[in-house]
Coordinates of C-alpha atoms in Angstrom, one line a residue:
Chain A
X1 CA 0.0 0.0 0.0
X2 CA 1.3 3.5 -0.8
X3 CA 1.3 6.1 1.9
X4 CA -1.3 8.9 1.9
X5 CA 1.4 11.5 1.5
X6 CA 4.5 10.2 -0.2
X7 CA 7.5 12.5 -0.7
X8 CA 10.3 10.9 -2.7
X9 CA 13.8 12.1 -3.4
X10 CA 12.6 15.8 -3.2
X11 CA 15.1 18.4 -4.1
X12 CA 14.5 22.1 -3.6
X13 CA 16.9 24.8 -4.7
X14 CA 17.1 28.6 -4.2
X15 CA 18.8 31.2 -6.3
X16 CA 20.9 33.3 -3.9
X17 CA 23.7 35.7 -4.3
X18 CA 26.0 32.7 -3.8
X19 CA 24.5 31.0 -6.8
X20 CA 22.1 28.1 -6.7
X21 CA 21.8 26.6 -3.2
X22 CA 20.3 23.2 -2.5
X23 CA 17.9 23.7 0.5
X24 CA 16.5 20.1 0.3
X25 CA 18.5 17.2 -1.0
X26 CA 16.9 13.8 -1.7
X27 CA 14.4 14.1 1.0
X28 CA 12.0 11.1 1.3
X29 CA 9.2 11.1 3.8
X30 CA 5.8 9.5 4.0
X31 CA 2.9 9.5 6.3
X32 CA -0.3 7.4 6.5
X33 CA -3.8 8.4 7.5
X34 CA -4.2 8.6 11.3
X35 CA -0.4 8.6 11.7
X36 CA 1.8 11.4 13.1
X37 CA 5.2 11.9 11.6
X38 CA 7.6 14.0 13.6
X39 CA 10.2 16.0 11.7
X40 CA 13.0 17.3 13.9
X41 CA 16.1 19.4 13.5
X42 CA 17.6 22.7 14.3
X43 CA 16.6 26.0 12.6
X44 CA 17.7 26.0 9.0
X45 CA 17.8 22.3 8.5
X46 CA 15.0 22.3 5.9
X47 CA 11.9 21.3 8.0
X48 CA 9.8 24.3 7.1
X49 CA 10.9 24.2 3.5
X50 CA 9.7 20.6 3.3
X51 CA 6.4 21.7 4.6
X52 CA 6.1 24.7 2.2
X53 CA 7.1 22.5 -0.7
X54 CA 4.3 20.0 0.2
X55 CA 1.9 22.9 0.3
X56 CA 3.1 24.2 -3.0
X57 CA 4.1 27.4 -1.3
X58 CA 7.9 27.7 -2.0
X59 CA 8.4 31.3 -2.9
X60 CA 9.3 31.2 -6.6
X61 CA 11.4 32.9 -7.6
X62 CA 13.9 32.4 -5.9
X63 CA 13.0 28.9 -5.0
X64 CA 11.9 25.9 -7.1
X65 CA 11.4 22.2 -6.8
X66 CA 14.3 20.9 -8.8
X67 CA 13.5 17.2 -8.6
X68 CA 11.7 14.3 -6.9
X69 CA 8.0 13.8 -6.3
X70 CA 5.3 14.7 -3.8
X71 CA 2.2 12.4 -4.1
X72 CA -1.0 13.0 -2.2
X73 CA -3.3 9.9 -2.3
X74 CA -1.5 8.9 -5.5
X75 CA -1.8 12.4 -7.1
X76 CA 1.5 14.0 -8.2
X77 CA 1.8 17.6 -6.8
X78 CA 5.1 18.7 -8.1
X79 CA 4.0 19.6 -11.6
X80 CA 0.4 20.4 -10.7
X81 CA -1.2 23.6 -11.9
X82 CA -1.6 26.6 -9.6
X83 CA -5.4 26.2 -9.8
X84 CA -5.2 22.5 -8.7
X85 CA -2.8 23.3 -5.9
X86 CA -5.1 26.1 -4.7
X87 CA -8.0 23.7 -4.7
X88 CA -6.0 21.2 -2.6
X89 CA -4.5 23.7 -0.2
X90 CA -6.8 24.3 2.8
X91 CA -9.0 21.4 1.6
X92 CA -6.9 18.3 1.5
X93 CA -3.6 19.6 2.9
X94 CA -3.8 22.3 5.6
X95 CA -1.1 23.9 7.7
X96 CA -0.7 25.4 11.1
X97 CA 2.1 27.9 11.5
X98 CA 4.6 28.7 14.1
X99 CA 3.5 32.2 14.9
X100 CA -0.1 32.5 16.0
X101 CA 0.6 36.2 16.8
X102 CA 1.3 37.1 13.2
X103 CA -0.3 34.4 11.2
X104 CA -3.8 35.8 11.4
X105 CA -4.8 38.8 9.4
X106 CA -5.2 41.7 11.8
X107 CA -8.0 43.5 9.9
X108 CA -10.6 40.7 9.7
X109 CA -12.5 39.0 12.5
X110 CA -11.4 35.4 13.3
X111 CA -14.8 34.2 12.4
X112 CA -14.5 35.7 9.0
X113 CA -11.1 34.2 8.5
X114 CA -12.3 30.7 9.3
X115 CA -15.5 31.2 7.2
X116 CA -13.3 32.3 4.3
X117 CA -11.4 29.0 4.4
X118 CA -14.7 27.1 4.4
X119 CA -16.2 29.1 1.5
X120 CA -13.1 28.7 -0.6
X121 CA -13.7 25.0 -0.7
X122 CA -17.3 24.3 -0.1
X123 CA -20.5 25.6 -1.7
X124 CA -22.1 27.2 1.3
X125 CA -23.6 30.6 2.0
X126 CA -21.7 33.2 4.0
X127 CA -24.1 32.9 6.9
X128 CA -23.7 29.1 7.0
X129 CA -20.0 29.4 6.8
X130 CA -19.9 31.8 9.7
X131 CA -22.1 29.4 11.7
X132 CA -19.7 26.5 10.8
X133 CA -16.9 28.8 11.9
X134 CA -18.5 29.3 15.3
X135 CA -19.0 25.5 15.7
X136 CA -15.3 25.0 14.9
X137 CA -14.3 27.5 17.5
X138 CA -16.4 25.6 19.9
X139 CA -14.8 22.4 18.8
X140 CA -11.3 23.7 19.4
X141 CA -12.2 24.7 23.0
X142 CA -12.8 28.4 22.7
X143 CA -15.3 29.6 25.3
X144 CA -18.3 31.8 24.1
X145 CA -17.4 31.0 20.5
X146 CA -20.2 33.1 19.0
X147 CA -18.8 36.2 20.6
X148 CA -15.2 35.3 20.0
X149 CA -15.9 34.8 16.3
X150 CA -16.6 38.5 16.0
X151 CA -13.3 39.4 17.7
X152 CA -10.2 40.5 15.9
X153 CA -7.0 38.6 16.4
X154 CA -5.4 41.2 18.6
X155 CA -8.2 40.7 21.1
X156 CA -7.2 37.1 21.7
X157 CA -4.3 35.5 23.6
X158 CA -1.6 33.5 21.9
X159 CA -3.1 30.2 22.8
X160 CA -6.5 31.2 21.6
X161 CA -5.1 32.4 18.3
X162 CA -3.4 29.1 17.8
X163 CA -6.7 27.4 18.5
X164 CA -8.2 29.6 15.8
X165 CA -5.4 28.6 13.4
X166 CA -6.2 25.0 14.2
X167 CA -9.9 25.5 13.7
X168 CA -9.1 27.2 10.3
X169 CA -6.8 24.4 9.3
X170 CA -9.3 21.6 10.1
X171 CA -12.3 23.5 8.7
X172 CA -12.4 21.4 5.5
X173 CA -11.3 18.1 7.2
X174 CA -8.0 17.9 5.5
X175 CA -6.3 14.5 4.9
X176 CA -2.9 15.9 5.8
X177 CA -2.3 18.4 8.5
X178 CA 1.1 20.0 8.7
X179 CA 1.9 21.6 12.0
X180 CA 5.0 23.8 11.8
X181 CA 6.3 24.3 15.4
X182 CA 2.7 24.9 16.5
X183 CA 3.6 25.5 20.2
X184 CA 7.0 27.2 20.0
X185 CA 5.5 30.6 20.7
X186 CA 3.3 29.4 23.5
X187 CA 3.5 28.8 27.3
X188 CA 4.3 25.2 28.4
X189 CA 0.9 24.7 29.9
X190 CA -0.8 25.9 26.7
X191 CA 1.6 23.7 24.7
X192 CA 0.2 20.6 26.3
X193 CA -3.4 21.7 25.6
X194 CA -2.6 22.3 22.0
X195 CA -1.0 18.8 21.6
X196 CA -4.1 17.3 23.3
X197 CA -6.3 19.1 20.9
X198 CA -4.3 18.0 17.9
X199 CA -4.5 14.4 19.1
X200 CA -8.3 14.6 19.6
X201 CA -8.7 16.1 16.1
X202 CA -6.6 13.4 14.6
X203 CA -8.7 10.7 16.3
X204 CA -11.9 12.5 15.2
X205 CA -11.0 13.3 11.6
X206 CA -8.4 10.5 10.9
X207 CA -6.0 13.0 9.5
X208 CA -2.3 12.3 8.9
X209 CA -0.2 14.9 10.9
X210 CA 3.3 16.1 10.1
X211 CA 4.6 17.7 13.2
X212 CA 7.6 19.9 12.6
X213 CA 9.5 20.7 15.8
X214 CA 12.9 21.0 17.4
X215 CA 11.4 19.8 20.7
X216 CA 12.1 16.2 21.5
X217 CA 9.5 16.3 24.2
X218 CA 6.9 17.1 21.7
X219 CA 8.1 14.2 19.6
X220 CA 7.8 11.7 22.4
X221 CA 4.3 12.9 23.2
X222 CA 2.9 13.1 19.7
X223 CA 4.9 11.2 17.0
X224 CA 4.5 7.6 15.8
X225 CA 7.5 7.9 13.6
X226 CA 10.4 10.5 13.4
X227 CA 12.5 11.9 10.6
X228 CA 15.6 13.8 11.8
X229 CA 16.8 16.4 9.4
X230 CA 20.1 18.1 9.1
X231 CA 21.3 20.7 6.4
X232 CA 18.5 19.8 4.0
X233 CA 18.7 16.0 4.3
X234 CA 17.0 13.3 6.3
X235 CA 19.7 11.7 8.4
X236 CA 17.7 9.3 10.5
X237 CA 14.2 7.9 10.2
X238 CA 12.4 5.3 12.3
X239 CA 9.7 4.7 14.8
X240 CA 9.7 7.4 17.5
X241 CA 10.5 5.0 20.3
X242 CA 13.5 3.6 18.4
X243 CA 14.9 7.1 17.7
X244 CA 14.3 8.2 21.3
X245 CA 15.7 5.1 22.9
X246 CA 18.5 4.3 20.5
X247 CA 19.5 7.2 18.4
X248 CA 22.0 6.2 15.7
X249 CA 23.4 9.3 14.0
X250 CA 25.6 11.4 16.3
X251 CA 23.4 14.4 15.5
X252 CA 20.3 12.6 16.7
X253 CA 22.2 11.5 19.8
X254 CA 23.2 15.0 20.4
X255 CA 19.6 16.3 20.1
X256 CA 18.4 13.8 22.6
X257 CA 21.3 14.5 25.0
X258 CA 20.3 18.1 24.9
X259 CA 17.0 17.4 26.6
X260 CA 17.5 18.6 30.2
X261 CA 16.5 15.9 32.7
X262 CA 14.9 17.0 35.9
X263 CA 16.4 15.8 39.2
X264 CA 19.7 14.6 37.9
X265 CA 21.5 17.4 39.5
X266 CA 22.9 18.7 36.2
X267 CA 23.7 22.4 36.5
X268 CA 24.6 23.1 32.9
X269 CA 22.6 22.8 29.8
X270 CA 24.1 20.6 27.2
X271 CA 24.4 21.6 23.6
X272 CA 25.8 20.4 20.3
X273 CA 28.9 22.5 19.6
X274 CA 28.8 24.6 16.4
X275 CA 26.0 25.6 14.1
X276 CA 24.3 24.3 11.0
X277 CA 26.8 25.3 8.2
X278 CA 25.5 27.8 5.6
X279 CA 24.0 25.7 2.7
X280 CA 26.2 27.3 0.1
X281 CA 29.4 26.1 1.9
X282 CA 28.4 22.4 2.0
X283 CA 31.3 20.4 0.7
X284 CA 31.5 16.9 -0.7
X285 CA 31.4 15.2 2.7
X286 CA 29.0 14.8 5.6
X287 CA 27.4 18.2 6.5
X288 CA 27.7 17.3 10.2
X289 CA 31.4 16.4 10.1
X290 CA 32.7 19.7 11.5
X291 CA 30.6 19.3 14.6
X292 CA 31.0 15.5 15.0
X293 CA 33.1 13.8 17.7
X294 CA 33.3 10.6 15.6
X295 CA 34.5 12.2 12.4
X296 CA 37.1 10.2 10.3
X297 CA 38.6 10.6 6.9
X298 CA 35.7 9.2 4.9
X299 CA 33.3 11.8 6.4
X300 CA 35.2 14.6 4.7
X301 CA 35.0 13.2 1.2
X302 CA 31.8 11.2 0.8
X303 CA 28.2 12.0 1.6
X304 CA 26.7 9.3 3.8
X305 CA 23.3 7.9 2.5
X306 CA 20.4 7.0 4.6
X307 CA 20.5 3.2 5.0
X308 CA 19.9 0.6 7.7
X309 CA 23.0 -0.3 9.5
X310 CA 21.6 -2.8 11.9
X311 CA 19.2 -0.9 14.1
X312 CA 17.2 1.5 11.9
X313 CA 18.0 3.8 9.0
X314 CA 20.7 6.5 9.6
X315 CA 23.0 8.4 7.3
X316 CA 26.4 8.1 9.0
X317 CA 29.7 6.4 8.0
X318 CA 30.7 5.9 11.6
X319 CA 27.5 4.0 12.3
X320 CA 27.9 2.0 9.1
X321 CA 31.5 1.0 10.0
X322 CA 30.5 0.2 13.6
X323 CA 32.7 2.9 15.1
X324 CA 29.9 4.0 17.4
Chain B
X1 CA -16.6 54.4 16.1
X2 CA -17.3 56.4 19.2
X3 CA -19.1 59.7 19.0
X4 CA -16.8 61.1 21.7
X5 CA -13.8 60.5 19.5
X6 CA -15.4 62.4 16.7
X7 CA -16.5 65.2 19.0
X8 CA -13.0 65.5 20.5
X9 CA -11.5 65.7 17.1
X10 CA -14.0 68.3 16.0
X11 CA -13.0 70.3 19.1
X12 CA -9.3 70.2 18.2
X13 CA -10.3 71.2 14.6
X14 CA -12.1 74.3 15.9
X15 CA -9.1 75.3 18.0
X16 CA -6.9 74.8 15.0
X17 CA -9.1 77.0 12.9
X18 CA -8.9 79.8 15.4
X19 CA -5.1 79.6 15.2
X20 CA -5.3 79.6 11.5
X21 CA -7.5 82.7 11.4
X22 CA -5.1 84.6 13.7
X23 CA -2.0 83.5 11.8
X24 CA -3.4 84.3 8.4
X25 CA -4.4 87.7 9.6
X26 CA -1.0 88.5 11.0
X27 CA 1.0 87.0 8.1
X28 CA -0.9 89.0 5.5
X29 CA -0.4 92.3 7.5
X30 CA 3.3 91.5 7.5
X31 CA 3.4 91.3 3.7
X32 CA 4.5 94.4 1.9
X33 CA 2.0 96.5 -0.1
X34 CA -0.9 98.8 0.9
X35 CA -4.4 97.8 -0.1
X36 CA -5.5 101.5 0.0
X37 CA -3.0 102.3 -2.8
X38 CA -4.4 99.4 -5.0
X39 CA -8.0 100.3 -4.3
X40 CA -7.3 104.0 -5.1
X41 CA -5.5 103.0 -8.2
X42 CA -8.6 101.1 -9.4
X43 CA -10.6 104.3 -8.8
X44 CA -8.3 106.4 -11.0
X45 CA -6.0 108.4 -8.8
X46 CA -4.4 108.4 -5.4
X47 CA -4.2 111.7 -3.5
X48 CA -3.1 111.4 0.1
X49 CA -6.6 112.5 1.3
X50 CA -8.2 109.8 -0.8
X51 CA -5.9 107.1 0.6
X52 CA -6.8 108.3 4.1
X53 CA -10.5 108.2 3.5
X54 CA -10.1 104.7 2.0
X55 CA -8.2 103.6 5.1
X56 CA -10.8 105.1 7.3
X57 CA -13.6 103.4 5.4
X58 CA -12.1 99.9 5.6
X59 CA -10.8 100.3 9.1
X60 CA -7.1 100.0 7.9
X61 CA -6.0 102.9 10.1
X62 CA -6.9 101.2 13.4
X63 CA -4.2 99.4 15.4
X64 CA -3.5 95.9 14.0
X65 CA -4.7 94.1 17.2
X66 CA -8.0 96.0 17.1
X67 CA -8.4 95.0 13.5
X68 CA -7.6 91.4 14.4
X69 CA -10.2 91.4 17.2
X70 CA -12.8 92.9 14.8
X71 CA -12.0 90.2 12.2
X72 CA -11.9 87.2 14.6
X73 CA -15.2 88.2 16.2
X74 CA -16.7 88.7 12.8
X75 CA -15.5 85.2 11.7
X76 CA -16.9 83.7 14.9
X77 CA -20.3 85.1 13.8
X78 CA -19.9 83.8 10.3
X79 CA -19.0 87.1 8.8
X80 CA -15.8 87.0 6.7
X81 CA -15.9 90.7 5.9
X82 CA -16.3 92.5 2.5
X83 CA -14.0 92.2 -0.4
X84 CA -12.1 95.5 -1.0
X85 CA -12.3 94.8 -4.7
X86 CA -15.7 93.4 -5.4
X87 CA -17.5 95.3 -2.6
X88 CA -19.4 92.1 -1.9
X89 CA -19.4 89.8 1.2
X90 CA -16.4 87.4 1.0
X91 CA -18.6 84.5 1.9
X92 CA -20.8 85.2 -1.1
X93 CA -17.7 85.3 -3.4
X94 CA -16.4 82.0 -2.0
X95 CA -19.8 80.3 -2.1
X96 CA -19.8 80.9 -5.9
X97 CA -16.4 79.3 -6.3
X98 CA -15.9 76.7 -3.7
X99 CA -18.0 74.1 -5.6
X100 CA -15.7 74.0 -8.7
X101 CA -12.6 73.8 -6.4
X102 CA -14.1 70.9 -4.3
X103 CA -15.0 69.1 -7.6
X104 CA -11.5 69.5 -8.9
X105 CA -9.7 68.6 -5.7
X106 CA -11.8 65.6 -5.0
X107 CA -11.6 64.3 -8.6
X108 CA -7.9 64.7 -8.5
X109 CA -7.6 63.0 -5.1
X110 CA -9.8 60.0 -6.2
X111 CA -7.9 59.7 -9.6
X112 CA -4.5 59.7 -7.9
X113 CA -5.4 57.3 -5.2
X114 CA -7.3 54.8 -7.4
X115 CA -4.8 54.7 -10.3
X116 CA -1.8 55.2 -8.0
X117 CA -2.7 52.4 -5.6
X118 CA -3.6 50.1 -8.5
X119 CA -0.3 50.6 -10.2
X120 CA 1.5 50.1 -6.9
X121 CA -0.3 46.8 -6.2
X122 CA 0.5 45.5 -9.7
X123 CA 4.1 46.6 -9.3
X124 CA 4.4 44.9 -5.9
X125 CA 3.2 41.6 -7.5
X126 CA 6.5 41.3 -9.3
X127 CA 9.0 43.6 -7.5
X128 CA 11.7 43.1 -10.2
X129 CA 9.3 43.1 -13.2
X130 CA 8.8 45.6 -16.0
X131 CA 5.7 47.1 -14.4
X132 CA 7.7 47.7 -11.2
X133 CA 10.4 49.6 -13.1
X134 CA 7.8 51.6 -15.0
X135 CA 6.2 52.7 -11.7
X136 CA 9.5 53.8 -10.2
X137 CA 10.5 55.8 -13.3
X138 CA 7.0 57.3 -13.7
X139 CA 6.9 58.2 -10.0
X140 CA 10.2 60.0 -10.1
X141 CA 9.2 62.0 -13.2
X142 CA 5.7 62.7 -12.0
X143 CA 7.1 64.0 -8.7
X144 CA 9.8 66.1 -10.3
X145 CA 7.8 67.9 -13.0
X146 CA 6.1 71.2 -12.0
X147 CA 2.3 71.1 -12.1
X148 CA 1.9 74.2 -14.4
X149 CA 4.3 72.6 -16.9
X150 CA 2.3 69.3 -16.9
X151 CA -0.9 71.4 -17.4
X152 CA 0.5 73.3 -20.4
X153 CA 1.9 70.1 -22.0
X154 CA -1.5 68.4 -21.6
X155 CA -3.2 71.4 -23.2
X156 CA -0.8 71.3 -26.1
X157 CA -1.2 67.6 -26.5
X158 CA -4.9 66.9 -25.8
X159 CA -6.5 70.2 -26.5
X160 CA -4.5 71.7 -29.3
X161 CA -2.6 69.0 -31.3
X162 CA -5.3 66.4 -30.7
X163 CA -8.4 68.5 -29.8
X164 CA -10.1 66.0 -27.6
X165 CA -10.6 68.1 -24.6
X166 CA -11.5 71.8 -24.1
X167 CA -8.6 74.2 -23.5
X168 CA -10.0 76.0 -20.5
X169 CA -13.0 76.8 -18.4
X170 CA -15.6 74.6 -16.7
X171 CA -18.6 74.8 -19.0
X172 CA -19.3 75.5 -22.6
X173 CA -21.2 78.8 -22.9
X174 CA -23.7 77.4 -25.4
X175 CA -24.7 74.7 -23.0
X176 CA -25.7 77.0 -20.1
X177 CA -29.4 76.3 -20.6
X178 CA -29.1 72.6 -21.5
X179 CA -30.7 69.8 -19.4
X180 CA -28.8 68.8 -16.2
X181 CA -27.3 65.6 -17.6
X182 CA -25.9 67.3 -20.7
X183 CA -24.3 70.0 -18.5
X184 CA -22.9 67.4 -16.2
X185 CA -21.2 65.6 -19.1
X186 CA -19.9 68.9 -20.3
X187 CA -18.4 69.7 -16.9
X188 CA -16.9 66.3 -16.7
X189 CA -15.4 66.8 -20.2
X190 CA -13.8 70.1 -19.0
X191 CA -12.7 68.4 -15.8
X192 CA -10.5 65.7 -17.4
X193 CA -7.3 67.7 -18.1
X194 CA -7.2 69.8 -15.0
X195 CA -8.0 66.8 -12.7
X196 CA -5.3 64.7 -14.4
X197 CA -2.8 67.6 -14.2
X198 CA -3.4 67.9 -10.5
X199 CA -3.5 64.2 -10.0
X200 CA -0.2 63.3 -11.7
X201 CA 2.2 64.3 -8.9
X202 CA 0.2 62.6 -6.2
X203 CA -0.6 59.6 -8.4
X204 CA 3.1 58.9 -8.7
X205 CA 3.6 59.2 -5.0
X206 CA 0.7 56.8 -4.2
X207 CA 2.1 54.3 -6.7
X208 CA 5.5 54.3 -5.0
X209 CA 4.1 54.3 -1.5
X210 CA 1.6 51.5 -2.2
X211 CA 4.3 49.4 -4.0
X212 CA 6.6 49.7 -0.9
X213 CA 3.7 49.1 1.6
X214 CA 2.4 46.1 -0.4
X215 CA 5.9 44.6 -0.6
X216 CA 6.2 44.7 3.1
X217 CA 2.7 43.3 3.8
X218 CA 3.1 40.5 1.2
X219 CA 6.1 39.2 3.2
X220 CA 4.0 38.8 6.3
X221 CA 2.9 35.5 7.9
X222 CA -0.9 36.1 7.5
X223 CA -0.4 36.4 3.7
X224 CA 1.2 32.9 3.8
X225 CA -1.8 31.8 5.8
X226 CA -4.2 33.2 3.2
X227 CA -2.3 31.3 0.5
X228 CA -2.3 28.1 2.6
X229 CA -6.1 28.4 2.8
X230 CA -6.2 28.2 -1.0
X231 CA -7.1 31.9 -1.6
X232 CA -6.6 33.1 -5.2
X233 CA -3.8 35.5 -6.0
X234 CA -6.3 38.3 -6.6
X235 CA -7.9 37.7 -3.2
X236 CA -4.5 37.7 -1.6
X237 CA -3.5 41.0 -3.2
X238 CA -6.7 43.0 -3.0
X239 CA -8.5 41.5 0.0
X240 CA -5.8 40.3 2.4
X241 CA -2.9 42.5 1.6
X242 CA -4.3 45.8 0.4
X243 CA -6.4 46.5 3.5
X244 CA -3.2 46.2 5.6
X245 CA -1.1 48.1 3.2
X246 CA -3.7 50.9 3.2
X247 CA -2.7 52.5 6.5
X248 CA 0.3 54.4 5.3
X249 CA -1.5 55.3 2.1
X250 CA -4.4 56.8 4.1
X251 CA -2.0 58.8 6.2
X252 CA -0.4 60.3 3.2
X253 CA -3.7 60.9 1.5
X254 CA -4.8 62.9 4.5
X255 CA -1.6 64.9 4.6
X256 CA -1.6 65.5 0.9
X257 CA -5.0 67.1 0.9
X258 CA -3.5 70.4 1.9
X259 CA -0.9 70.2 -0.8
X260 CA -3.7 69.3 -3.3
X261 CA -5.5 72.5 -2.5
X262 CA -2.5 74.6 -3.0
X263 CA -1.8 72.7 -6.2
X264 CA -5.4 73.5 -7.3
X265 CA -4.5 77.2 -7.2
X266 CA -1.9 76.7 -10.0
X267 CA -4.1 74.3 -12.0
X268 CA -7.1 76.6 -11.8
X269 CA -4.9 79.4 -13.1
X270 CA -3.5 77.4 -16.0
X271 CA -6.9 76.0 -17.0
X272 CA -9.0 79.1 -16.1
X273 CA -11.0 77.0 -13.8
X274 CA -13.5 79.2 -12.0
X275 CA -12.6 78.1 -8.4
X276 CA -11.2 79.5 -5.2
X277 CA -7.6 79.1 -6.4
X278 CA -8.0 81.7 -9.1
X279 CA -9.9 84.0 -6.7
X280 CA -7.0 83.6 -4.3
X281 CA -4.4 84.3 -7.0
X282 CA -6.2 87.4 -8.2
X283 CA -6.9 88.7 -4.7
X284 CA -3.3 88.4 -3.8
X285 CA -2.4 90.7 -6.8
X286 CA -5.1 93.1 -5.7
X287 CA -4.1 93.1 -2.0
X288 CA -7.7 92.2 -1.3
X289 CA -7.0 91.1 2.4
X290 CA -10.5 89.9 3.4
X291 CA -10.9 87.7 0.3
X292 CA -7.4 86.2 0.7
X293 CA -8.2 85.4 4.3
X294 CA -11.6 84.1 3.5
X295 CA -10.1 81.7 0.9
X296 CA -7.4 80.6 3.3
X297 CA -10.0 80.1 5.9
X298 CA -12.0 77.8 3.7
X299 CA -8.9 76.0 2.5
X300 CA -7.8 75.3 6.1
X301 CA -11.4 74.2 6.9
X302 CA -11.2 71.7 4.1
X303 CA -7.8 70.4 5.4
X304 CA -9.2 70.0 8.9
X305 CA -12.2 68.1 7.6
X306 CA -9.9 65.9 5.4
X307 CA -7.8 65.1 8.5
X308 CA -10.8 64.2 10.5
X309 CA -12.0 61.9 7.7
X310 CA -8.5 60.3 7.6
X311 CA -8.6 59.6 11.3
X312 CA -12.0 58.0 10.9
X313 CA -11.0 55.9 7.9
X314 CA -7.8 54.8 9.8
X315 CA -10.0 53.3 12.5
X316 CA -12.1 51.7 9.9
X317 CA -9.1 50.1 8.2
X318 CA -7.3 48.9 11.3
X319 CA -9.5 47.4 14.1
X320 CA -6.5 47.6 16.5
X321 CA -7.0 51.3 16.7
X322 CA -10.6 51.0 17.7
X323 CA -9.8 50.1 21.3
X324 CA -11.2 47.1 23.1
X325 CA -14.9 46.8 23.2

């Protein structure tokens, strides 16, 4: 059986002043109905570009999909017309963004913004769409939804706004819901509520969720499977428990080591030394080599490919040769 | 929209008008030239006795502060004084001419905003495209060229070389008794060149401003949200982005209104448009103090009203300014 969303060997490039830069390089991901795929990595690793490419929202120019395929329920999206992508966006694939503060239009009421999403994809009257919007606000746990629907975004708290974004995203019962760091801007207590809500909605609508995050806690709570990304590539992919319990790639190990543990008496936060290298400076070898404690000669000259080296797929020469 | 907000703004407006009246009065008295000499000249000769009697008649020999008091209290009662030249109440002179000026100024304002914003939005769609370059070049030229020159060029092109529009005036004499609709079309026909002449400077500015403002808004998160919903490009531009980009445009539109009125003075002179601008121009040459001050009074009143409307439209455009309900 093919997956509901099947991304294969996706390559996205951007024209920059350094010439053409590869932002995504042979990225393959898939997710099934009712399943949650976590995509983790530091800022700049390509998580959000993957999401935008799936939505058909890569700003072009300067960006373009240079190769590979994105299939939604068997339908190829990479060459699809603008009109077809517009019809799918918001209806079959929806997205929740990182910044609830700025992702809602400040000059329209939240009810109108949800109603607009409904009317773009369903033949209903404006009055009916607004009623549906109120029902959705109720569904995502906003008290007095009829009144709140007439509020403007600035009148709502961050958590409320993210609930509005979720209501908008699920308004047409999408098959795939992409949540791009949906809780980064929110309080910890509100984060838990938003995750609960996403879980409930998934159970109710059977949607596939792609959860983009850099928070391993969110992964352990939400994800069935995990893809770890680094510098535009997927470097490890497996069931969430496997990655959390036995990370293979030194970068994945590093991410998990960075989770501060309560009660262990640690006084310093751990970190992975260095930063993600600028994409235009990537050489022939492993992009993580400069930050890696297990680096050896082969890492400088040859890009490791994602392959199963015993436990689960990881793209690392040191793992392949049994050095770690 | 709260009534108290509008009332408060109207109160500020009245205070501002009082300041304007006093300043106008003092500034004009500071300018060189003696109205008595001009009036006497019109009458055919100027002996010292005659000048004295004219000064006596018009109250020009009283101390300036007394004259100011007489003028301000007159204005407060709705009396703008009598024209030295026409020997008619200034309010009557202005009443005859304010209509054409308002027609010209509002047409020019609408033309410049509608066309300018449209060009700016189209240009922002592709910031490195041909249209964008055209808007930038056109805006620079439009802003640099003096309005009377544009007027004369338009007359040479579209009234002389290609006689599509009338050279001057507001109405054809032969249509004075025609039915209303025919007259309205005639006035509109006369209006095209002066309104465009006046609009061009501002049109260029609006185009540039809305291009910049739209570019900024189009990069914002809520535009990405609109696209993610599946909204069409037209809806993204004109529904989601433009309303947000409108705020700086509205600000400038309000501020420009005063400039537009002073621009109207030149355009009215070039096109012989029977409005307040020409009355002001002629009254300055005639040292007709009450008329000049009357025209300035009405021009300031128009600016105050325009600013009030700007404030109100600002609150319409941006709900964040309305305050919490």
